Amino acid sequence: MKLNTTINGMPKNLEIRPDDYLVDVLRANGYLGVRQGCDTGNCGVCTVHLDGKSVLSCVLLAIKAEGHEITTIEGVPQQAATIANFFVEQGADQCGYCTSGTVMNILYMEQLVEDPTEEEIKHFLKGNLCRCTGYASQLRAIQAYFNLRRQQKSEGQVPRGGYEDENRKPESP
Amino acid sequence: MKIVNQSLPKMDGISLVTGKPVYTDDLAPKEALVVKVLRSPHPHALITSIDKGRAEKMPGVVCVLTHQDVIRKPFTRAGQAYPEMSPHDKFLLDHRVRHVGDDVAIVAAIDEKTAEKALKMIKVTYEMQPMVLDMETADTMPPIHPEEDIKALANFGHDPAHNIAGRVDFELGSVDEVMPECPVVVTHTYKTQGQAQAMMETQRTYSYLDVYGRLVIVSSTQIPFHVRRILGNALDLPLSKIRVIKPRIGGGFGSKQTVHSEFYPALVTMITGKPAKIVYTRREVFRGTTSRHAMTFDITLGADRDGKIRAIDMKGIWDTGAYGEHAATTLGSAGKKVLTLYNKVEASRFSGKAVYTNHVPGGALRGYGVTQGIFALESAMNELAETLDMDPVALREKNMIRKGETTKLYNMVTKGAGDAPMYMDSCLLEECVSRGKALINWDQKRITPQRHGNKVRGVGMAISQQGSGLPNIDMAAATLKLNDDGFFNLALGSTDIGTGADTILTQIAAEALGVSMDKIVLYTADTDVTPFDSGAYASSTTYTTGNAIIDAADKMKSAIVTAAAAYFQTTEEHISYQGDQLICYHPEDSITLADFANKITYSTMHQQLCVTGSFIPKKAAPPYMAGFAEVEVDLETGKVTPIDFVGVVDCGTPINPRLASVQAEGGIVQGIGLALYEEATYTRTGKLIQDTFMQYKIPGRADVGKVRVELLDGYDETGPFGAKSIGEVVLNTVAPAIADAIHHACGVRIRQLPATPEKVFMALREKTLDKK
Ligand code: FES
Ligand code: FES
């Protein structure tokens, strides 16, 4: 069957099976920044956005994306790079396998919680597991990222909100 | 030192975090056949018949293989130096299955769904065999390895007739003589669970034949060279026909120190000639690979009333599950790298046996046996402190090893050590303890536990060491090549499994060659191209591979000096290598390295400078750590919440302090998982219950409290620029420190991990009942 959807701003018409999960469809179509750590919706590694909201693509049937907009980490290159810089600065980039999902969820958090506290960060991202870092370095990186965003906002550089507000170039893998 | 001891960013970090396709499955060819494994639903059974006819006929299925189709030859999957210390007790797709999740058959199909459907079409009839599910009585049960042709290459008392995979026994002095003289003796039994490595990227491999018909394996592995040898052995292929490449690895922690996902696509590619790949599911990892060996240890400590420990007796059983992978070696580490901490005893004894059961096999997991041994011994130490009415810190200070000291045990337990005393000249354990004590505010917090309503806070501590590589066992090599324009290729067989090793090793190379980081181009782990390296295990990469790089750099510098002498038409003693520059004193002249490299490449001399260095550790160079935990116990529910953990580590000179600290933070959190959350239990029919992330709970970011790490400014003269290891030592102190903090808070001792709310609650109840 066909799946009509938009991926990273590009309309797509993909051949899928009714029981395909979104993560498999995305990976099969070259969105390899979407990774998978489990298949039970428990680790957050596979996080992508559906209409701007975080979803776990390992437990979401691909067909549910019919008519919706999917964003993967490939679709937010600048934002991902900004966050990545803070991760790298703090050494929070160990094996890195968990990070693309975490970055996507940070971007979603940014839309919902203005200037999150430590507790809010921990709570919001608690579904994003990481076996390497022990989270402390990630927390430092995320806080530094939000400090930057706060600063940017106070200087009027960026309107409030995550990737939706920024100029996104449609990008296909 | 300009480049080492600097917190430089990880070279691959941006690519990893921004989602670049760098892991095994991202690189697999699209047309690769998808391989799936049929796994046993029974803990112990014989396959009496297996019918693959229907599966084979399914459209899209390319091949179905069972034990009837593959060579039957014993091997071990454990990635260790040859001859492996683990018994050769595994057969590919055997007709006997020994645990739920053991491999029965494989299918290769054009896609995953077809392969999965085909698995269901394979009809297997099993004849049940007696289950061995209790390690305490395993040696009285019928053997689960009755076959004649299995063998042990190393002498560890392999006795499959009695379900014994290996034994380790050693003794310093005579415990039987000293113990009865001790006025204070405590004895307790401790148990740890089969913790899962739970790396985020599961095992995965793809394979293809290259243009010469050789088998190429691309795999998420910690041990490319061992993979080549073990595959060659299992598939009966000459090693010259196999090439193993490792891309970026999504975490290992020991899980990928055992060969698993490599066999199946390799078989398919050999038989069909086609590319093939396998990606393990999470459940497959839990059931079908390895976990930390569960153990039971009886510890007896004998001491004088003033707290001087005179004798230690450790006696234990190790559950190695269905196969003896890493059995005797982890077991041995539980004694060797643990008892040596207390060097002032008159006698210490270790006796352990690793038994076969029908559980998921034990394997390598960060800490490698030391974690279990430290939990047992350090818990017993804390109980001894209580019996003596002594501060646990004071008990350590009186008895633990200090800088410049040694024990004969180090000689007894280190391969090829000889008789000369091995002094621990770089040991900063004493400073670790005193610094940690200050950071957690021990003196104040230890006096009385703070209570708020039903919640009580307590503090506890423990100490640990580990190794830095395996002396006289594991080797690493490094190849350096000087290119035109004056930069170097550094080829290593080592594997960065997420630790930042590639960055750290490049720092070492740049420092040793006196050039900047961008003059070193690193390539790792391709058995055709890079020199040998045992692999990323035993906390060896920084220490062992780092030293190999220094050896290679020394050779490169002298090769350059020799060539430069010819270039300047003088003798070597007149040449000084200064990194970017070569200075000639007689005749007075100089040339930049870039110009010189161009000259020898293109014009004057036409030669390629390429050298290989290697290193094998000779001496134990243990890193040390003191861990201090603060927890809060809810007296109503038994729930333990970690509040604060302070880890102070002596890892020698950290090559990259930030990456080392984050290693420590991550290791501590894995220790918190072991201590509090990660349960591994079996049904009565031998099935692991916690076999997905739904049931198996690794700590999330809200479950760990504050984690604080401090690295001391150490220096070990045998290490590269003074470095020792850090990878494993950081996990070990957590569980015993937390267990003691729980006791300090509420008076109950948790001797069996993890300390779940249920266990703590029951223990609290028992305590109140006792009082009444
Ligand atoms: S991969 Fe989707 S939650 Fe784990
Ligand atoms: S960095 Fe490895 S799992 Fe998070």
XYZ file of N, CA, C and O in Angstrom, chain B residues 1 5 403 425-429 431-432 622-624 648-655 710-724:
144
model
N 53.563 18.679 28.580
C 52.471 18.019 27.884
C 51.482 19.059 27.381
O 50.952 19.837 28.150
N 46.314 15.174 28.621
C 45.815 15.833 29.824
C 45.016 17.098 29.466
O 44.948 18.041 30.232
N 50.152 3.755 48.561
C 51.240 4.068 47.625
C 52.553 3.391 48.040
O 52.944 3.440 49.202
N 53.433 1.880 43.032
C 54.015 3.202 43.247
C 53.082 4.350 42.895
O 53.288 5.475 43.328
N 52.101 4.054 42.075
C 51.235 5.170 41.661
C 49.911 5.183 42.423
O 49.034 5.980 42.120
N 49.792 4.308 43.410
C 48.482 4.140 44.079
C 48.080 5.368 44.901
O 48.784 5.767 45.819
N 46.928 5.946 44.560
C 46.435 7.101 45.320
C 45.141 6.762 46.064
O 44.311 7.633 46.299
N 45.007 5.495 46.423
C 43.759 5.079 47.063
C 43.487 5.877 48.348
O 42.355 6.275 48.623
N 44.301 8.901 49.051
C 43.770 10.221 48.708
C 42.342 10.117 48.184
O 41.519 10.999 48.447
N 42.061 9.031 47.434
C 40.691 8.842 46.943
C 39.734 8.811 48.123
O 38.678 9.448 48.110
N 47.018 -0.993 38.539
C 45.590 -0.844 38.820
C 45.181 0.605 39.044
O 45.876 1.346 39.737
N 44.057 1.011 38.462
C 43.436 2.259 38.882
C 42.680 1.988 40.182
O 42.298 0.844 40.451
N 42.485 3.023 40.964
C 41.781 2.861 42.245
C 40.643 3.856 42.320
O 40.659 4.892 41.669
N 35.766 9.240 43.588
C 37.083 9.848 43.412
C 38.005 8.773 42.847
O 38.119 7.679 43.416
N 38.593 9.080 41.711
C 39.285 8.052 40.949
C 40.761 8.399 40.753
O 41.100 9.541 40.432
N 41.580 7.391 40.938
C 42.992 7.500 40.568
C 43.189 6.689 39.291
O 43.294 5.467 39.340
N 43.194 7.389 38.167
C 43.416 6.692 36.897
C 44.764 7.118 36.321
O 44.941 7.147 35.102
N 45.704 7.457 37.192
C 46.961 7.990 36.702
C 46.713 9.369 36.115
O 45.831 10.107 36.580
N 47.452 9.705 35.066
C 47.217 10.988 34.394
C 46.097 10.797 33.384
O 46.258 10.033 32.436
N 44.962 11.439 33.562
C 43.931 11.273 32.539
C 44.384 11.926 31.233
O 44.785 13.092 31.237
N 44.338 11.195 30.148
C 44.764 11.746 28.856
C 43.770 12.829 28.428
O 44.148 13.850 27.877
N 35.516 13.068 40.750
C 36.762 13.834 40.783
C 37.905 12.888 40.405
O 38.001 11.776 40.915
N 38.734 13.346 39.487
C 39.897 12.556 39.092
C 41.109 13.127 39.813
O 41.333 14.342 39.788
N 41.872 12.263 40.437
C 43.064 12.767 41.128
C 44.200 12.905 40.118
O 44.185 12.327 39.042
N 45.170 13.662 40.538
C 46.280 13.959 39.657
C 47.351 12.883 39.861
O 48.303 13.079 40.603
N 47.163 11.751 39.223
C 48.087 10.649 39.442
C 49.081 10.498 38.312
O 49.013 11.197 37.299
N 49.999 9.559 38.485
C 50.979 9.308 37.441
C 51.523 7.890 37.618
O 52.053 7.556 38.669
N 51.377 7.082 36.604
C 51.964 5.750 36.666
C 53.062 5.660 35.627
O 52.812 5.901 34.434
N 54.239 5.316 36.073
C 55.362 5.413 35.130
C 55.290 4.387 33.999
O 55.921 4.567 32.958
N 54.483 3.340 34.162
C 54.371 2.368 33.070
C 53.308 2.755 32.050
O 53.183 2.135 31.007
N 52.524 3.759 32.371
C 51.405 4.114 31.483
C 51.825 5.127 30.437
O 52.846 5.795 30.584
N 51.052 5.268 29.361
C 51.354 6.298 28.370
C 51.138 7.682 29.000
O 50.041 7.981 29.448
N 52.180 8.459 29.080
C 52.143 9.767 29.739
C 51.529 9.680 31.138
O 50.864 10.595 31.606
N 51.746 8.544 31.768
C 51.317 8.398 33.160
C 49.921 7.862 33.354
O 49.437 7.757 34.485
N 49.243 7.486 32.270
C 47.836 7.073 32.388
C 47.694 5.628 32.844
O 48.474 4.756 32.474
N 46.674 5.399 33.649
C 46.194 4.043 33.913
C 44.797 3.965 33.277
O 44.424 4.843 32.512
